[in-house]
Amino acid sequence: TPIKLVKQIYDDAKEKKITNAYEGSSIAYNFIMELYVYLSNSDKLMEDWSEGVISAALFARNYYQDEIGAEEMADASQLSKYHFTRTFKKETGITPIQYLTNIRLQKSIELLQHTKYTVDEIAQLVGYKNANYLNKVTRKLMGKSPGEIRQGK
């Protein structure tokens, strides 16, 4: 994933393994291509979604770390909350809250596996108030605690 690549680039730069501009340029190009592939794969399903659902999904991806929910996503879609919720579920197969939760869970797993942030810090970085709620979500959806995810169990 692009997150792993950024960490590798950071580590290489820190250890002064990038020795010239050509190598740096090559690394930057590699990162951009990796990011492009990652984003193009994650958006394939969006081709069939309506404009309002796409707007809401992009809003969720960009603001998952804030206190947002279905109502804010509906506002981004410019649809009524009721119509938005029905349309979103019909087109994506999941509710807006499930979509937002999946984004937050994915980001928290990346942070658990690739950073040394505390579970409480990660919870706040992905839009949850505290570690207890993140723990509840990971146990419910993954069957594991954040600590177990971090340890790769």
Short mmCIF file of N, CA and C in Angstrom, two decimals:
data_model
loop_
_atom_site.label_atom_id
_atom_site.label_comp_id
_atom_site.label_asym_id
_atom_site.label_seq_id
_atom_site.Cartn_x
_atom_site.Cartn_y
_atom_site.Cartn_z
N THR A 1 0.84 -1.19 0.00
CA THR A 1 0.00 0.00 0.00
C THR A 1 0.88 1.25 0.00
N PRO A 2 0.32 2.38 -0.39
CA PRO A 2 1.09 3.62 -0.38
C PRO A 2 1.63 3.98 1.01
N ILE A 3 0.90 3.60 2.06
CA ILE A 3 1.36 3.91 3.43
C ILE A 3 2.68 3.21 3.71
N LYS A 4 2.76 1.93 3.34
CA LYS A 4 4.00 1.18 3.55
C LYS A 4 5.15 1.81 2.76
N LEU A 5 4.85 2.21 1.53
CA LEU A 5 5.88 2.80 0.68
C LEU A 5 6.38 4.12 1.26
N VAL A 6 5.47 4.95 1.77
CA VAL A 6 5.87 6.22 2.38
C VAL A 6 6.78 5.96 3.58
N LYS A 7 6.42 4.97 4.38
CA LYS A 7 7.25 4.63 5.55
C LYS A 7 8.64 4.19 5.09
N GLN A 8 8.70 3.36 4.04
CA GLN A 8 9.99 2.90 3.52
C GLN A 8 10.81 4.09 2.98
N ILE A 9 10.18 4.99 2.27
CA ILE A 9 10.87 6.17 1.75
C ILE A 9 11.40 7.02 2.90
N TYR A 10 10.56 7.21 3.91
CA TYR A 10 10.98 7.97 5.09
C TYR A 10 12.19 7.32 5.76
N ASP A 11 12.11 6.02 5.96
CA ASP A 11 13.23 5.30 6.60
C ASP A 11 14.51 5.41 5.77
N ASP A 12 14.37 5.26 4.46
CA ASP A 12 15.55 5.37 3.58
C ASP A 12 16.14 6.77 3.63
N ALA A 13 15.29 7.78 3.62
CA ALA A 13 15.78 9.17 3.69
C ALA A 13 16.45 9.43 5.03
N LYS A 14 15.87 8.95 6.09
CA LYS A 14 16.42 9.14 7.42
C LYS A 14 17.80 8.50 7.55
N GLU A 15 17.95 7.33 6.93
CA GLU A 15 19.24 6.62 6.98
C GLU A 15 20.18 7.05 5.85
N LYS A 16 19.78 8.10 5.12
CA LYS A 16 20.59 8.68 4.03
C LYS A 16 20.93 7.65 2.94
N LYS A 17 19.96 6.79 2.63
CA LYS A 17 20.13 5.79 1.58
C LYS A 17 19.81 6.34 0.20
N ILE A 18 19.13 7.47 0.16
CA ILE A 18 18.82 8.11 -1.13
C ILE A 18 19.97 9.07 -1.40
N THR A 19 20.80 8.71 -2.38
CA THR A 19 22.08 9.39 -2.53
C THR A 19 22.14 10.45 -3.62
N ASN A 20 21.18 10.45 -4.57
CA ASN A 20 21.24 11.47 -5.61
C ASN A 20 19.84 11.83 -6.11
N ALA A 21 19.78 12.88 -6.90
CA ALA A 21 18.49 13.39 -7.37
C ALA A 21 17.78 12.40 -8.28
N TYR A 22 18.52 11.65 -9.08
CA TYR A 22 17.89 10.69 -9.99
C TYR A 22 17.20 9.58 -9.20
N GLU A 23 17.86 9.12 -8.17
CA GLU A 23 17.26 8.09 -7.32
C GLU A 23 16.02 8.64 -6.61
N GLY A 24 16.11 9.86 -6.12
CA GLY A 24 14.96 10.50 -5.48
C GLY A 24 13.79 10.66 -6.43
N SER A 25 14.09 11.05 -7.66
CA SER A 25 13.06 11.19 -8.68
C SER A 25 12.41 9.85 -8.99
N SER A 26 13.20 8.82 -9.09
CA SER A 26 12.69 7.48 -9.35
C SER A 26 11.78 7.01 -8.21
N ILE A 27 12.17 7.28 -6.99
CA ILE A 27 11.38 6.90 -5.82
C ILE A 27 10.05 7.66 -5.82
N ALA A 28 10.10 8.95 -6.13
CA ALA A 28 8.88 9.76 -6.18
C ALA A 28 7.94 9.24 -7.27
N TYR A 29 8.47 8.90 -8.43
CA TYR A 29 7.66 8.37 -9.51
C TYR A 29 7.01 7.05 -9.09
N ASN A 30 7.79 6.18 -8.47
CA ASN A 30 7.30 4.89 -7.99
C ASN A 30 6.15 5.09 -7.00
N PHE A 31 6.30 6.06 -6.11
CA PHE A 31 5.24 6.34 -5.13
C PHE A 31 3.97 6.82 -5.83
N ILE A 32 4.11 7.72 -6.78
CA ILE A 32 2.94 8.25 -7.49
C ILE A 32 2.22 7.13 -8.24
N MET A 33 2.96 6.24 -8.86
CA MET A 33 2.33 5.12 -9.58
C MET A 33 1.64 4.17 -8.61
N GLU A 34 2.27 3.88 -7.49
CA GLU A 34 1.66 3.02 -6.47
C GLU A 34 0.37 3.64 -5.96
N LEU A 35 0.38 4.94 -5.71
CA LEU A 35 -0.80 5.66 -5.24
C LEU A 35 -1.90 5.63 -6.31
N TYR A 36 -1.52 5.82 -7.55
CA TYR A 36 -2.49 5.78 -8.65
C TYR A 36 -3.18 4.42 -8.74
N VAL A 37 -2.39 3.36 -8.69
CA VAL A 37 -2.95 2.00 -8.76
C VAL A 37 -3.87 1.75 -7.57
N TYR A 38 -3.44 2.14 -6.39
CA TYR A 38 -4.24 1.94 -5.17
C TYR A 38 -5.58 2.66 -5.28
N LEU A 39 -5.55 3.92 -5.68
CA LEU A 39 -6.78 4.70 -5.77
C LEU A 39 -7.68 4.23 -6.91
N SER A 40 -7.10 3.85 -8.03
CA SER A 40 -7.93 3.40 -9.15
C SER A 40 -8.61 2.08 -8.82
N ASN A 41 -7.95 1.22 -8.06
CA ASN A 41 -8.58 -0.04 -7.65
C ASN A 41 -9.69 0.19 -6.65
N SER A 42 -9.51 1.14 -5.75
CA SER A 42 -10.52 1.37 -4.71
C SER A 42 -11.75 2.07 -5.25
N ASP A 43 -11.66 2.70 -6.41
CA ASP A 43 -12.78 3.45 -6.95
C ASP A 43 -13.53 2.73 -8.07
N LYS A 44 -13.15 1.49 -8.40
CA LYS A 44 -13.79 0.80 -9.52
C LYS A 44 -15.30 0.68 -9.32
N LEU A 45 -15.72 0.41 -8.11
CA LEU A 45 -17.15 0.25 -7.85
C LEU A 45 -17.91 1.57 -8.01
N MET A 46 -17.24 2.68 -7.83
CA MET A 46 -17.90 3.98 -7.89
C MET A 46 -18.45 4.31 -9.27
N GLU A 47 -17.98 3.65 -10.29
CA GLU A 47 -18.43 3.95 -11.65
C GLU A 47 -19.94 3.84 -11.79
N ASP A 48 -20.56 2.95 -11.04
CA ASP A 48 -22.00 2.71 -11.15
C ASP A 48 -22.82 3.52 -10.16
N TRP A 49 -22.18 4.31 -9.33
CA TRP A 49 -22.90 5.07 -8.30
C TRP A 49 -23.38 6.40 -8.86
N SER A 50 -24.46 6.90 -8.27
CA SER A 50 -24.98 8.21 -8.67
C SER A 50 -24.07 9.31 -8.13
N GLU A 51 -24.25 10.49 -8.67
CA GLU A 51 -23.40 11.62 -8.28
C GLU A 51 -23.51 11.92 -6.78
N GLY A 52 -24.71 11.86 -6.23
CA GLY A 52 -24.90 12.13 -4.80
C GLY A 52 -24.20 11.12 -3.92
N VAL A 53 -24.26 9.86 -4.28
CA VAL A 53 -23.59 8.81 -3.50
C VAL A 53 -22.08 8.97 -3.61
N ILE A 54 -21.58 9.28 -4.78
CA ILE A 54 -20.14 9.51 -4.96
C ILE A 54 -19.69 10.70 -4.10
N SER A 55 -20.46 11.77 -4.12
CA SER A 55 -20.11 12.95 -3.32
C SER A 55 -20.05 12.60 -1.84
N ALA A 56 -21.01 11.83 -1.38
CA ALA A 56 -21.04 11.43 0.03
C ALA A 56 -19.87 10.51 0.38
N ALA A 57 -19.56 9.58 -0.51
CA ALA A 57 -18.44 8.65 -0.28
C ALA A 57 -17.12 9.41 -0.23
N LEU A 58 -16.94 10.34 -1.14
CA LEU A 58 -15.71 11.14 -1.14
C LEU A 58 -15.64 12.03 0.11
N PHE A 59 -16.78 12.56 0.52
CA PHE A 59 -16.83 13.34 1.75
C PHE A 59 -16.38 12.48 2.93
N ALA A 60 -16.91 11.25 3.01
CA ALA A 60 -16.53 10.35 4.10
C ALA A 60 -15.04 10.04 4.06
N ARG A 61 -14.50 9.81 2.90
CA ARG A 61 -13.07 9.51 2.77
C ARG A 61 -12.19 10.69 3.18
N ASN A 62 -12.67 11.89 2.91
CA ASN A 62 -11.87 13.08 3.21
C ASN A 62 -12.03 13.59 4.63
N TYR A 63 -13.15 13.26 5.28
CA TYR A 63 -13.42 13.82 6.60
C TYR A 63 -13.71 12.76 7.67
N TYR A 64 -13.31 11.50 7.44
CA TYR A 64 -13.57 10.42 8.40
C TYR A 64 -13.02 10.72 9.78
N GLN A 65 -11.97 11.52 9.86
CA GLN A 65 -11.33 11.81 11.14
C GLN A 65 -12.13 12.82 11.97
N ASP A 66 -13.09 13.47 11.35
CA ASP A 66 -13.93 14.44 12.06
C ASP A 66 -15.19 13.76 12.60
N GLU A 67 -15.94 14.51 13.39
CA GLU A 67 -17.21 13.99 13.92
C GLU A 67 -18.27 14.10 12.85
N ILE A 68 -18.32 13.10 11.97
CA ILE A 68 -19.33 13.09 10.91
C ILE A 68 -20.15 11.82 11.02
N GLY A 69 -21.29 11.85 10.40
CA GLY A 69 -22.17 10.68 10.36
C GLY A 69 -23.02 10.74 9.11
N ALA A 70 -24.11 9.98 9.12
CA ALA A 70 -24.98 9.88 7.95
C ALA A 70 -25.58 11.23 7.57
N GLU A 71 -25.86 12.05 8.56
CA GLU A 71 -26.49 13.35 8.26
C GLU A 71 -25.54 14.25 7.46
N GLU A 72 -24.27 14.30 7.87
CA GLU A 72 -23.28 15.12 7.15
C GLU A 72 -23.02 14.55 5.75
N MET A 73 -23.03 13.22 5.65
CA MET A 73 -22.86 12.59 4.34
C MET A 73 -24.06 12.93 3.44
N ALA A 74 -25.26 12.93 4.01
CA ALA A 74 -26.45 13.30 3.24
C ALA A 74 -26.36 14.75 2.77
N ASP A 75 -25.88 15.62 3.64
CA ASP A 75 -25.68 17.02 3.24
C ASP A 75 -24.72 17.11 2.06
N ALA A 76 -23.63 16.33 2.10
CA ALA A 76 -22.65 16.34 1.01
C ALA A 76 -23.27 15.84 -0.30
N SER A 77 -24.24 14.94 -0.18
CA SER A 77 -24.88 14.38 -1.37
C SER A 77 -25.96 15.30 -1.95
N GLN A 78 -26.36 16.29 -1.15
CA GLN A 78 -27.44 17.22 -1.50
C GLN A 78 -28.78 16.50 -1.70
N LEU A 79 -28.96 15.42 -0.91
CA LEU A 79 -30.22 14.69 -0.91
C LEU A 79 -30.80 14.75 0.50
N SER A 80 -32.09 14.49 0.63
CA SER A 80 -32.66 14.41 1.98
C SER A 80 -32.04 13.20 2.67
N LYS A 81 -31.99 13.24 3.99
CA LYS A 81 -31.36 12.14 4.72
C LYS A 81 -32.02 10.80 4.40
N TYR A 82 -33.36 10.79 4.36
CA TYR A 82 -34.08 9.55 4.08
C TYR A 82 -33.76 9.03 2.68
N HIS A 83 -33.88 9.87 1.69
CA HIS A 83 -33.61 9.46 0.30
C HIS A 83 -32.14 9.06 0.14
N PHE A 84 -31.25 9.83 0.74
CA PHE A 84 -29.83 9.51 0.67
C PHE A 84 -29.54 8.13 1.25
N THR A 85 -30.06 7.86 2.44
CA THR A 85 -29.78 6.58 3.11
C THR A 85 -30.27 5.41 2.25
N ARG A 86 -31.48 5.52 1.71
CA ARG A 86 -32.01 4.46 0.84
C ARG A 86 -31.17 4.28 -0.41
N THR A 87 -30.83 5.40 -1.05
CA THR A 87 -30.05 5.36 -2.30
C THR A 87 -28.66 4.81 -2.05
N PHE A 88 -28.03 5.27 -0.99
CA PHE A 88 -26.67 4.81 -0.67
C PHE A 88 -26.65 3.30 -0.46
N LYS A 89 -27.59 2.80 0.32
CA LYS A 89 -27.67 1.36 0.60
C LYS A 89 -27.94 0.57 -0.68
N LYS A 90 -28.83 1.08 -1.51
CA LYS A 90 -29.18 0.40 -2.76
C LYS A 90 -27.97 0.31 -3.70
N GLU A 91 -27.20 1.40 -3.80
CA GLU A 91 -26.10 1.44 -4.76
C GLU A 91 -24.81 0.81 -4.24
N THR A 92 -24.57 0.87 -2.94
CA THR A 92 -23.30 0.36 -2.40
C THR A 92 -23.43 -1.00 -1.72
N GLY A 93 -24.66 -1.32 -1.30
CA GLY A 93 -24.86 -2.58 -0.59
C GLY A 93 -24.69 -2.47 0.91
N ILE A 94 -24.25 -1.30 1.38
CA ILE A 94 -24.09 -1.07 2.82
C ILE A 94 -24.65 0.30 3.18
N THR A 95 -24.90 0.50 4.48
CA THR A 95 -25.42 1.79 4.93
C THR A 95 -24.30 2.83 4.94
N PRO A 96 -24.64 4.11 4.97
CA PRO A 96 -23.61 5.15 5.07
C PRO A 96 -22.73 4.97 6.32
N ILE A 97 -23.34 4.60 7.44
CA ILE A 97 -22.55 4.41 8.67
C ILE A 97 -21.61 3.22 8.53
N GLN A 98 -22.05 2.15 7.89
CA GLN A 98 -21.15 1.01 7.66
C GLN A 98 -19.99 1.42 6.76
N TYR A 99 -20.27 2.24 5.75
CA TYR A 99 -19.22 2.72 4.85
C TYR A 99 -18.19 3.54 5.63
N LEU A 100 -18.67 4.47 6.44
CA LEU A 100 -17.80 5.31 7.26
C LEU A 100 -17.01 4.46 8.25
N THR A 101 -17.66 3.50 8.87
CA THR A 101 -16.98 2.61 9.82
C THR A 101 -15.89 1.81 9.13
N ASN A 102 -16.16 1.34 7.91
CA ASN A 102 -15.14 0.58 7.17
C ASN A 102 -13.91 1.44 6.88
N ILE A 103 -14.13 2.69 6.51
CA ILE A 103 -13.01 3.60 6.26
C ILE A 103 -12.21 3.78 7.54
N ARG A 104 -12.88 4.07 8.63
CA ARG A 104 -12.20 4.29 9.92
C ARG A 104 -11.46 3.04 10.37
N LEU A 105 -12.07 1.88 10.18
CA LEU A 105 -11.43 0.63 10.57
C LEU A 105 -10.18 0.38 9.73
N GLN A 106 -10.29 0.59 8.43
CA GLN A 106 -9.14 0.40 7.53
C GLN A 106 -7.99 1.33 7.94
N LYS A 107 -8.30 2.59 8.20
CA LYS A 107 -7.26 3.55 8.59
C LYS A 107 -6.66 3.18 9.94
N SER A 108 -7.48 2.73 10.87
CA SER A 108 -6.95 2.37 12.19
C SER A 108 -6.04 1.14 12.09
N ILE A 109 -6.39 0.19 11.24
CA ILE A 109 -5.53 -0.99 11.05
C ILE A 109 -4.18 -0.57 10.47
N GLU A 110 -4.21 0.31 9.46
CA GLU A 110 -2.95 0.80 8.88
C GLU A 110 -2.09 1.47 9.94
N LEU A 111 -2.71 2.31 10.77
CA LEU A 111 -1.97 3.02 11.81
C LEU A 111 -1.46 2.07 12.89
N LEU A 112 -2.26 1.08 13.25
CA LEU A 112 -1.83 0.10 14.25
C LEU A 112 -0.62 -0.70 13.76
N GLN A 113 -0.64 -1.05 12.50
CA GLN A 113 0.42 -1.89 11.94
C GLN A 113 1.69 -1.13 11.57
N HIS A 114 1.56 0.18 11.31
CA HIS A 114 2.70 0.89 10.74
C HIS A 114 3.15 2.11 11.53
N THR A 115 2.56 2.34 12.70
CA THR A 115 3.00 3.47 13.53
C THR A 115 3.12 3.03 14.98
N LYS A 116 3.64 3.92 15.78
CA LYS A 116 3.75 3.64 17.21
C LYS A 116 2.77 4.47 18.03
N TYR A 117 1.77 5.05 17.36
CA TYR A 117 0.75 5.80 18.09
C TYR A 117 0.06 4.88 19.08
N THR A 118 -0.38 5.45 20.19
CA THR A 118 -1.17 4.67 21.14
C THR A 118 -2.54 4.40 20.54
N VAL A 119 -3.23 3.43 21.10
CA VAL A 119 -4.57 3.10 20.62
C VAL A 119 -5.50 4.30 20.79
N ASP A 120 -5.34 5.03 21.88
CA ASP A 120 -6.17 6.21 22.10
C ASP A 120 -5.89 7.28 21.04
N GLU A 121 -4.62 7.49 20.70
CA GLU A 121 -4.27 8.46 19.66
C GLU A 121 -4.85 8.04 18.31
N ILE A 122 -4.75 6.75 18.00
CA ILE A 122 -5.28 6.24 16.73
C ILE A 122 -6.79 6.42 16.69
N ALA A 123 -7.45 6.12 17.80
CA ALA A 123 -8.91 6.29 17.86
C ALA A 123 -9.28 7.73 17.49
N GLN A 124 -8.59 8.67 18.07
CA GLN A 124 -8.89 10.08 17.79
C GLN A 124 -8.53 10.47 16.36
N LEU A 125 -7.44 9.90 15.82
CA LEU A 125 -7.03 10.20 14.45
C LEU A 125 -8.03 9.70 13.41
N VAL A 126 -8.78 8.65 13.75
CA VAL A 126 -9.73 8.10 12.78
C VAL A 126 -11.18 8.52 13.06
N GLY A 127 -11.38 9.41 14.03
CA GLY A 127 -12.71 9.96 14.24
C GLY A 127 -13.50 9.40 15.40
N TYR A 128 -12.87 8.58 16.24
CA TYR A 128 -13.55 8.07 17.43
C TYR A 128 -13.12 8.88 18.64
N LYS A 129 -13.99 8.95 19.63
CA LYS A 129 -13.70 9.76 20.81
C LYS A 129 -12.62 9.16 21.69
N ASN A 130 -12.55 7.83 21.76
CA ASN A 130 -11.56 7.21 22.65
C ASN A 130 -11.26 5.78 22.23
N ALA A 131 -10.28 5.20 22.92
CA ALA A 131 -9.82 3.85 22.60
C ALA A 131 -10.89 2.80 22.89
N ASN A 132 -11.75 3.06 23.88
CA ASN A 132 -12.79 2.09 24.20
C ASN A 132 -13.71 1.84 23.01
N TYR A 133 -14.08 2.92 22.32
CA TYR A 133 -14.98 2.74 21.18
C TYR A 133 -14.26 2.03 20.03
N LEU A 134 -13.01 2.39 19.77
CA LEU A 134 -12.24 1.71 18.73
C LEU A 134 -12.12 0.23 19.07
N ASN A 135 -11.88 -0.08 20.33
CA ASN A 135 -11.78 -1.47 20.78
C ASN A 135 -13.09 -2.22 20.51
N LYS A 136 -14.21 -1.58 20.81
CA LYS A 136 -15.53 -2.17 20.59
C LYS A 136 -15.75 -2.47 19.10
N VAL A 137 -15.39 -1.50 18.25
CA VAL A 137 -15.59 -1.66 16.80
C VAL A 137 -14.69 -2.76 16.25
N THR A 138 -13.41 -2.76 16.62
CA THR A 138 -12.49 -3.78 16.08
C THR A 138 -12.88 -5.18 16.56
N ARG A 139 -13.30 -5.29 17.79
CA ARG A 139 -13.73 -6.61 18.30
C ARG A 139 -14.99 -7.09 17.57
N LYS A 140 -15.92 -6.18 17.34
CA LYS A 140 -17.16 -6.56 16.67
C LYS A 140 -16.93 -6.95 15.21
N LEU A 141 -16.14 -6.15 14.49
CA LEU A 141 -15.97 -6.36 13.05
C LEU A 141 -14.81 -7.27 12.68
N MET A 142 -13.77 -7.30 13.52
CA MET A 142 -12.58 -8.09 13.20
C MET A 142 -12.42 -9.30 14.12
N GLY A 143 -13.11 -9.27 15.26
CA GLY A 143 -12.94 -10.34 16.23
C GLY A 143 -11.63 -10.25 16.99
N LYS A 144 -11.00 -9.07 16.93
CA LYS A 144 -9.69 -8.87 17.57
C LYS A 144 -9.66 -7.50 18.23
N SER A 145 -8.83 -7.38 19.25
CA SER A 145 -8.62 -6.08 19.88
C SER A 145 -7.59 -5.31 19.05
N PRO A 146 -7.51 -3.99 19.23
CA PRO A 146 -6.46 -3.23 18.55
C PRO A 146 -5.05 -3.76 18.86
N GLY A 147 -4.82 -4.17 20.10
CA GLY A 147 -3.51 -4.73 20.46
C GLY A 147 -3.19 -5.99 19.69
N GLU A 148 -4.19 -6.85 19.49
CA GLU A 148 -3.98 -8.07 18.73
C GLU A 148 -3.72 -7.75 17.25
N ILE A 149 -4.41 -6.76 16.74
CA ILE A 149 -4.18 -6.34 15.35
C ILE A 149 -2.76 -5.81 15.20
N ARG A 150 -2.32 -5.00 16.16
CA ARG A 150 -0.97 -4.45 16.12
C ARG A 150 0.08 -5.56 16.14
N GLN A 151 -0.16 -6.59 16.93
CA GLN A 151 0.79 -7.71 17.05
C GLN A 151 0.69 -8.70 15.90
N GLY A 152 -0.29 -8.48 15.02
CA GLY A 152 -0.43 -9.35 13.85
C GLY A 152 -1.06 -10.69 14.18
N LYS A 153 -1.84 -10.78 15.25
CA LYS A 153 -2.49 -12.04 15.64
C LYS A 153 -3.74 -12.26 14.85
#
